[in-house]
XYZ file of C-alpha atoms in Angstrom:
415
model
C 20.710 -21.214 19.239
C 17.121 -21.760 19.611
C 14.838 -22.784 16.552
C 11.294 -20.819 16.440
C 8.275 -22.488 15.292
C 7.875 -19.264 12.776
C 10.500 -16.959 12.602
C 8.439 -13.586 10.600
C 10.818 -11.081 8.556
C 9.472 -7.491 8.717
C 6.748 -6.203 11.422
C 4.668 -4.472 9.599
C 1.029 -4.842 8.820
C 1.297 -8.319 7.602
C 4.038 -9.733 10.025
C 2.185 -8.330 13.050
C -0.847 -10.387 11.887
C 1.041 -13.343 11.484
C 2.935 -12.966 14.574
C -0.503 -12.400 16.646
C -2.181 -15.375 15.004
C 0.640 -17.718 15.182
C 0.691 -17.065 19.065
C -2.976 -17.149 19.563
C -2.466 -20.992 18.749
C 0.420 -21.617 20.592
C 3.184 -21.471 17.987
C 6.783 -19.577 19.028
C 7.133 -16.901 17.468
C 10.451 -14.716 16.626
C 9.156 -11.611 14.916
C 12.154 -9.092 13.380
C 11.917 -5.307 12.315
C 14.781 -3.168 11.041
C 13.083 -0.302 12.900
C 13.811 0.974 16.622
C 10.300 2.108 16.796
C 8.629 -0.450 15.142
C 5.084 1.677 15.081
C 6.913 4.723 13.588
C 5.793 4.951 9.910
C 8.753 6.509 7.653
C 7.947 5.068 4.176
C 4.993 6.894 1.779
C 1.712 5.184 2.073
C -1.519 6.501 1.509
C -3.527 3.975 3.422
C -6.741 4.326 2.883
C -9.260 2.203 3.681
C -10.659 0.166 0.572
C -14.575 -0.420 1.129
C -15.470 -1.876 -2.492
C -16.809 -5.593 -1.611
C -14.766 -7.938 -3.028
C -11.621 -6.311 -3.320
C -8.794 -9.186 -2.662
C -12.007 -11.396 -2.642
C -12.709 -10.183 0.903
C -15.236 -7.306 2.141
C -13.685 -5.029 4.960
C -16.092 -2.613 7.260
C -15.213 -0.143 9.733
C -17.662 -0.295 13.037
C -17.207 0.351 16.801
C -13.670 1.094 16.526
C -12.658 -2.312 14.603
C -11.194 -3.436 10.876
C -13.706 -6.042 9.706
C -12.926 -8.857 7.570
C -15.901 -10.516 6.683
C -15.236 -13.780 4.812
C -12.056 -14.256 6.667
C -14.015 -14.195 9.780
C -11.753 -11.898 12.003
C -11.695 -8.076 13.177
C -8.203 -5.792 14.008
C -9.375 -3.234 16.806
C -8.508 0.386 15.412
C -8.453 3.206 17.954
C -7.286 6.159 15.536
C -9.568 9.017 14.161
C -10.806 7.965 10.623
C -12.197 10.833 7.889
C -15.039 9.635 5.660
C -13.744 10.130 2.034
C -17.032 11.029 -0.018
C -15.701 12.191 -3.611
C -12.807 11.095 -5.563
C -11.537 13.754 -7.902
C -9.528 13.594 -11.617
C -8.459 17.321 -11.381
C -7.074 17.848 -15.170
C -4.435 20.725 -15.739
C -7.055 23.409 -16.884
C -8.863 22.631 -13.194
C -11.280 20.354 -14.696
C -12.740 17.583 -12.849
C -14.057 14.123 -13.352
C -15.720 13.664 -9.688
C -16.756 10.118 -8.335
C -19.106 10.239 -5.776
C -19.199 7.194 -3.332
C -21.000 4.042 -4.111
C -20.768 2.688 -0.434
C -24.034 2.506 1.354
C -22.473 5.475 3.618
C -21.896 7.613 0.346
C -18.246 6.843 0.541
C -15.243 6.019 -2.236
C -12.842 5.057 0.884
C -11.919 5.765 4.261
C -8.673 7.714 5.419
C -6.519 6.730 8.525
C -3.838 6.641 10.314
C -1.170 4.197 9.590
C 0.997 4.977 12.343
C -2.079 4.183 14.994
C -2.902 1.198 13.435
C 0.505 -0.157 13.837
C 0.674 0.976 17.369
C -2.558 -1.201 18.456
C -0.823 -4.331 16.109
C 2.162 -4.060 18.082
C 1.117 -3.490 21.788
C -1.056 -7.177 21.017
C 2.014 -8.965 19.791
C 3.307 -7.470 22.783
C 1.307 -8.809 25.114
C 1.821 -12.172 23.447
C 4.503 -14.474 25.869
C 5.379 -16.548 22.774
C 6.389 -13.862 20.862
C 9.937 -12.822 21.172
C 10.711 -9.154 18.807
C 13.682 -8.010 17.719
C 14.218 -4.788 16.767
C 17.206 -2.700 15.304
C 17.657 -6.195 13.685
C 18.128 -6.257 9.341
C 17.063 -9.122 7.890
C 19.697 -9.934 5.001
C 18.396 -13.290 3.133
C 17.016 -16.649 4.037
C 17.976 -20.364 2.829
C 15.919 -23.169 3.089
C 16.994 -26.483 5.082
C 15.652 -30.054 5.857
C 12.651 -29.329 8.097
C 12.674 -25.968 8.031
C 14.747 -22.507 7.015
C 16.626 -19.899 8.295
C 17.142 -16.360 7.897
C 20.678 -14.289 8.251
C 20.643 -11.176 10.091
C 22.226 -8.126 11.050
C 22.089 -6.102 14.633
C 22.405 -3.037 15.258
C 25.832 -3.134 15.905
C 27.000 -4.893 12.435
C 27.079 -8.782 14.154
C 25.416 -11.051 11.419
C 23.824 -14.116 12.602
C 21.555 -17.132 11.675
C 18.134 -17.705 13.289
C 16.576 -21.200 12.251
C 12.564 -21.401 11.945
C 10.358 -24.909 11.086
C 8.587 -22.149 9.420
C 10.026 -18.512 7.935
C 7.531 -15.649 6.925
C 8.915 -13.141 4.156
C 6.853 -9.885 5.748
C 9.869 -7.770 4.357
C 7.791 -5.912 2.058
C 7.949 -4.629 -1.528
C 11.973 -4.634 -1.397
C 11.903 -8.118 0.114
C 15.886 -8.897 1.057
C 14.233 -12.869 1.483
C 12.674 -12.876 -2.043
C 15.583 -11.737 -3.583
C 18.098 -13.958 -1.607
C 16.029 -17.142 -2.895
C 16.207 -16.210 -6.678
C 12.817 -15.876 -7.026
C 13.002 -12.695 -8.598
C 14.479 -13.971 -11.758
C 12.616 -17.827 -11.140
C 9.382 -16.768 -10.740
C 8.322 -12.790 -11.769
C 9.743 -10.796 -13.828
C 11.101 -6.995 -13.062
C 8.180 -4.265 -14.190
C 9.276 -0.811 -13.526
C 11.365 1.290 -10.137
C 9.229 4.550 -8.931
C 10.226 7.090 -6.480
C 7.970 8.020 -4.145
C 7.582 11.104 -1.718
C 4.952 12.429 0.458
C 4.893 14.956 2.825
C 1.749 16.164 5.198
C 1.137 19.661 5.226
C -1.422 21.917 7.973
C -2.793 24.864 6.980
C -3.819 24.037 3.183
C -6.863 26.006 2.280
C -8.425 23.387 0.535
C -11.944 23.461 -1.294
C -12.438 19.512 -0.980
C -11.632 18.782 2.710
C -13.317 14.862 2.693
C -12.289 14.243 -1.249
C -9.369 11.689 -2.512
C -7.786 14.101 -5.169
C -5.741 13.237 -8.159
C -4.017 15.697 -10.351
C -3.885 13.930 -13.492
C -1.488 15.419 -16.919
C 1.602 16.522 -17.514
C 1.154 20.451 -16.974
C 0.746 19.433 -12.923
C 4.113 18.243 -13.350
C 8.296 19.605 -13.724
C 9.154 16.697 -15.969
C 5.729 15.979 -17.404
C 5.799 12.728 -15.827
C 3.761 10.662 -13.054
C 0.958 12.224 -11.078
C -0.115 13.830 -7.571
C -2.309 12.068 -4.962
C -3.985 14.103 -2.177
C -6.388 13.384 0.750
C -6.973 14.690 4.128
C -5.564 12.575 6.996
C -5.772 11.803 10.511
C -2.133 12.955 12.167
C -0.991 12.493 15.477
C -4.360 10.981 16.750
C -6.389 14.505 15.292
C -8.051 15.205 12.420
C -8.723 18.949 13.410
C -6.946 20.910 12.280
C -7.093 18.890 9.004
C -3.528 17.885 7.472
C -3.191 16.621 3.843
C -0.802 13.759 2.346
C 0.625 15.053 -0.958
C 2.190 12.135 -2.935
C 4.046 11.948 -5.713
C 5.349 9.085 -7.468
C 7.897 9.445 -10.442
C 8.684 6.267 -12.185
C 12.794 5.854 -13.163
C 15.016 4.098 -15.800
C 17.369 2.154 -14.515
C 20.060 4.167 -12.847
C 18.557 7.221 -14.190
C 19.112 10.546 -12.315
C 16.177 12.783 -13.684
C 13.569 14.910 -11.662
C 13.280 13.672 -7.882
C 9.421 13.351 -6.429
C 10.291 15.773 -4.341
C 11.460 18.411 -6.658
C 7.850 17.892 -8.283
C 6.424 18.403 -4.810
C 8.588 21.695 -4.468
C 7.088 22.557 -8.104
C 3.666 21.569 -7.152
C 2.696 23.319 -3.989
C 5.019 26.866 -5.301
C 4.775 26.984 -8.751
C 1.782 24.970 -9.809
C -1.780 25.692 -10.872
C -2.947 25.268 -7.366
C 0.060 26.713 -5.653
C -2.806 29.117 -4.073
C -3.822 26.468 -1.768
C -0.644 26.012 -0.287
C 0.579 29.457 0.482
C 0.088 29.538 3.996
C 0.996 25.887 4.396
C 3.430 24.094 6.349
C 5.097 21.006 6.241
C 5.090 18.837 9.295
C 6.146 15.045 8.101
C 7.871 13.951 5.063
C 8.139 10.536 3.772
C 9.822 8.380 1.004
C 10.399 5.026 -0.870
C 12.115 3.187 -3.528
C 9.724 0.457 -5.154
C 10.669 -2.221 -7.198
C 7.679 -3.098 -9.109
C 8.016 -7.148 -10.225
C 5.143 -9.240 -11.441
C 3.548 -10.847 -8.428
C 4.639 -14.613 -7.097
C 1.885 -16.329 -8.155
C 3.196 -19.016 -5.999
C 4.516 -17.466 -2.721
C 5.772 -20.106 -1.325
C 9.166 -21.977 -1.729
C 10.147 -24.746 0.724
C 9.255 -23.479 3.870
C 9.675 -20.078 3.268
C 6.348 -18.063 2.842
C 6.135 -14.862 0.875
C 3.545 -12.875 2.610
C 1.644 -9.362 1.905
C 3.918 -6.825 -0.355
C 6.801 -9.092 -0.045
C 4.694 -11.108 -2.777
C 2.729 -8.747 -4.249
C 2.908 -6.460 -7.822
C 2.573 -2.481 -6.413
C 0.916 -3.856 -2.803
C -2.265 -5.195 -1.253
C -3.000 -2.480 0.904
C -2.332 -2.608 4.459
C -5.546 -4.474 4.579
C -4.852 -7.096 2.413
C -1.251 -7.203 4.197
C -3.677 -7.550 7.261
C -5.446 -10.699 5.617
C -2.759 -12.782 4.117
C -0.629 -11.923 7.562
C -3.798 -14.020 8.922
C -3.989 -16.133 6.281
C -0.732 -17.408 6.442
C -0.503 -17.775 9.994
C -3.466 -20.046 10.000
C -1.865 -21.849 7.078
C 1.455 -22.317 9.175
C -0.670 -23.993 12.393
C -2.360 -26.380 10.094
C 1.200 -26.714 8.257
C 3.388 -27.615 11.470
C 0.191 -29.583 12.844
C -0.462 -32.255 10.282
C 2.583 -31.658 7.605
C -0.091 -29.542 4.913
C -1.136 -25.803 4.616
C 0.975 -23.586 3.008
C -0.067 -24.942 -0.373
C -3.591 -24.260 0.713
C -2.465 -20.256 1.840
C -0.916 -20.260 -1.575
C -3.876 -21.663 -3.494
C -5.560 -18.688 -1.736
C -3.286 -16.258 -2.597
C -3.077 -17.223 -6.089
C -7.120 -17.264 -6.832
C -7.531 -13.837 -4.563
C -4.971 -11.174 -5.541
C -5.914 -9.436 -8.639
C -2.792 -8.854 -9.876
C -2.001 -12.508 -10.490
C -4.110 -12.239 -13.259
C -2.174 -9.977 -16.376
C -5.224 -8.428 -17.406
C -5.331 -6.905 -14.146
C -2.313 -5.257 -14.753
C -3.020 -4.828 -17.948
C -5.950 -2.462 -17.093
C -4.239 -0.546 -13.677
C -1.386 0.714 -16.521
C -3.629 1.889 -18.753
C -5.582 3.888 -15.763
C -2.233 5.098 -14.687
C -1.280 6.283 -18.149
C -4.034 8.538 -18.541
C -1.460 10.989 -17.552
C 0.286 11.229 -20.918
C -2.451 12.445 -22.679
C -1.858 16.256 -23.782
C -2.979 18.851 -21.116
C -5.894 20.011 -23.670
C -7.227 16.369 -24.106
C -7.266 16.127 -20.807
C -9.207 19.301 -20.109
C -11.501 18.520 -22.932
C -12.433 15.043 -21.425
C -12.674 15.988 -18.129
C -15.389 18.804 -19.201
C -17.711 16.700 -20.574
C -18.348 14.877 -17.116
C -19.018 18.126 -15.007
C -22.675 17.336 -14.949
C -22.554 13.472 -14.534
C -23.374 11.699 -11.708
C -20.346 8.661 -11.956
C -20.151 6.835 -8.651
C -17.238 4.279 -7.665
C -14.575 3.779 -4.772
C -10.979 4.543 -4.311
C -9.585 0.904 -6.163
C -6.844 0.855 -8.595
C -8.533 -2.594 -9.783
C -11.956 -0.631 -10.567
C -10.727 3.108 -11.066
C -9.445 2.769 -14.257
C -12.682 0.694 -15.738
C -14.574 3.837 -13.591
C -13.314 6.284 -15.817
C -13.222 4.946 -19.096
C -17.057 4.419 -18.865
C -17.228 7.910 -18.010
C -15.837 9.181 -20.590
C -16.989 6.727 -23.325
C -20.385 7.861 -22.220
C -19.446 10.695 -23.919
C -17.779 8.862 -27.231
C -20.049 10.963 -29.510
C-alpha cells in the first residue's frame, strides 16, 4: 500500500549503488532481490577489475582497500583479497602464446577479485540505511508505467503476486531483465543478437605455470564442438587467495532452441581430455556456476517514462560490475535531481548514451571480430601465435581494446 520514492528491481552491483545513493539523500527506497542471500554469487562472472583509463569514460583505481571512480567523484570500500593480474595470455591449440604484458603503471592488464565480498560490503551499507526497506525471496515479474510514477508486479516466496508503486522504478534486473522485456522494449528499441551458455567452476589444486596471468584458450582443438572459447584466472575464494583457486569459464553460444554441446560438457572435455588436461589432474572442484544470456543490442535510451534501465539490464554483453557500480550511482543521482525539480533522468540517459561503448555499432563491430578469432583453423592459429613469442605487446584485460591489441600484433608480422 505504500508508494516508494524509488522502488530498485534486482540487488546486485548496480541496484545496491542506487539503493545506497538514493538513501544518502533522503529518498525511500524499496530495494528487491530474487535471492535469499542476496551476497551469495550463483551466476558466472569473471569480475575482474578493468584498470584501462577511460573504459566507460571513467578511470577506476584500487587503493587502501577502496574502488575508485575518478571522474564520477566517489569510492566503494572493498575489504576482499585482490591478485594483481600481470600477463594476459592467447594460448593457441599447439600451446602457443600471444602474451600481453600490463600497460598499467603497476605492470598490470587487470585486477582479480572477489565478487561475492564485494557484494557483502554493498549490502551491509544499504543495510545500515533506515530508508531502505529490502525484500528478498521476492521475483520481480514486469513493470508498467502510470501518471506520476510506475509500478512493478511481484512474486514472494510463497507464489502471492503483488503490485508495489514507485514515483521512480530502477530496472537493476540484469542481462535477463523481466522489466525490459515486460515494457516491449526489446522489440521497440534493440534488437536480439545472439543466446550463450555459460559455466564456470573454481577449481584448488591446479598446477598451473601462470599463477597471476588472465588466460584464454583460443581455437577450436581446445574445444568438444569446436565452438566458443575458455577463460582462466586465479581468484580470491572465500576471503583467501592461498591456496590459489582458478575460475574456468566457458561460454558456448546457441541457436535458438538448439540442444548441442553444454559449457559444461566442454569443461568436462577441457580439464580430462584436453591439451592441458595435465594441469588439472590433481584438481578439485569446489564452486560451480552458470547463466543463460540473452545478448540484445544495448538501449541506447534507457529510459521509458519513469522507468530507468540501469547497468546490464541496459547493456549489450555487460558493463562490468564496475560500470554496474557507476550507472547504479549515476542513476541514483539522476533520480534526486529527477523527483527534486521534475528533470534528470534524461540527463543519466544522455550519459549513458555518450559513455557505454557498445552504443556505438562499431564497437560491436570490433568485440565480434576479437571473439571470432576462434574459428580460425588450429594451424593458423598456431602459426600466428608463433610469430609473437619474442614481442613485447602490452595492453589490459578490455574486450573494447583486446581485439584492436591483437590484430596489431599480429599485423606487425603481415610480411
Amino acid at each position: 500500500t505504500e508508494t516508494y520514492d524509488v522502488v530498485i528491481a534486482g540487488a546486485g552491483p548496480a541496484g545496491l549503488m542506487a539503493a545506497e545513493t538514493a538513501a544518502a539523500d533522503g529518498l525511500q527506497v524499496l530495494l528487491v532481490d530474487m535471492k535469499k542471500d542476496i551476497a551469495r554469487v550463483f551466476r558466472s562472472c569473471c569480475c575482474n577489475l578493468i584498470i584501462e583509463p577511460g573504459t566507460h569514460a571513467e578511470t577506476v583505481t584500487c587503493s587502501d582497500g577502496a574502488f575508485h571512480f575518478e571522474n564520477n567523484n566517489f569510492s566503494v570500500p572493498h575489504a576482499g583479497a585482490i591478485i594483481p593480474l600481470k600477463d594476459s595470455f592467447k594460448i593457441s591449440p599447439g600451446g602457443n602464446i600471444l602474451r600481453i604484458r600490463g600497460k598499467s603503471p603497476e605492470g598490470c592488464v587487470a585486477l582479480s577479485y572477489e565478487k561475492e565480498a564485494l557484494l557483502q560490503g554493498l549490502l551491509s551499507r544499504v543495510q545500515a540505511c533506515s530508508s531502505v526497506d529490502i525484500m528478498a525471496e521476492t521475483r520481480v515479474l514486469g513493470a508498467e508505467n502510470m501518471p506520476g510514477g510506475a509500478r512493478v508486479k511481484l512474486r514472494s516466496r510463497g507464489g502471492k503476486e503483488f503490485w508495489v508503486a514507485g514515483r521512480v522504478v530502477v530496472a537493476a534486473d540484469g542481462v535477463n531483465s523481466r522489466i525490459v522485456e515486460s515494457l516491449g522494449l526489446n522489440t521497440t528499441r534493440r534488437k536480439f543478437f545472439a543466446r550463450f551458455r555459460v559455466t564456470s567452476c573454481h577449481l584448488a589444486g591446479v598446477e598451473c605455470p601462470h599463477p597471476e596471468a588472465w588466460v584464454t584458450f583460443i581455437g577450436k582443438g581446445h574445444t568438444l564442438g569446436a565452438r566458443g572459447q575458455f577463460y582462466f584466472c586465479p581468484k580470491p575464494h572465500g576471503g583467501r587467495t592461498e591456496p590459489p583457486v582458478y575460475e574456468l569459464s566457458a561460454a558456448v553460444p546457441v541457436a535458438e532452441g538448439a540442444a548441442g554441446i553444454t559449457p559444461a560438457a566442454e569443461l568436462d572435455h577441457f580439464i580430462t581430455r584436453g591439451r592441458f588436461a595435465p594441469w588439472f589432474e590433481k584438481a578439485e572442484i569446489v564452486s560451480r556456476r552458470a547463466a543463460i544470456l540473452n545478448f540484445y543490442t544495448p538501449l541506447v535510451n534507457p529510459v521509458e517514462g519513469n522507468v530507468v534501465a540501469v547497468g546490464d539490464a541496459a547493456a549489450f554483453i555487460e558493463t562490468y560490475v564496475q560500470g554496474a557500480l557507476m550507472y547504479g550511482v549515476q542513476a541514483a543521482r539522476a533520480i534526486v535531481k529527477h523527483l527534486a525539480t521534475g528533470r534528470g533522468l534524461e540527463e543519466y540517459g544522455a550519459s549513458w548514451g555518450a559513455s557505454f561503448e557498445y552504443n556505438n555499432p562499431e564497437e560491436i563491430k570490433k568485440a565480434t571480430q576479437g571473439f571470432g578469432l576462434h574459428v580460425l583453423k588450429d594451424e593458423d592459429l598456431d602459426y600466428l601465435f608463433s610469430l609473437t613469442q619474442d614481442d613485447t605487446v602490452t595492453g589490459f584485460v578490455n574486450e573494447f581494446s583486446d581485439p584492436a591489441t591483437v590484430r596489431n600484433a599480429l599485423y606487425a608480422h603481415i610480411d
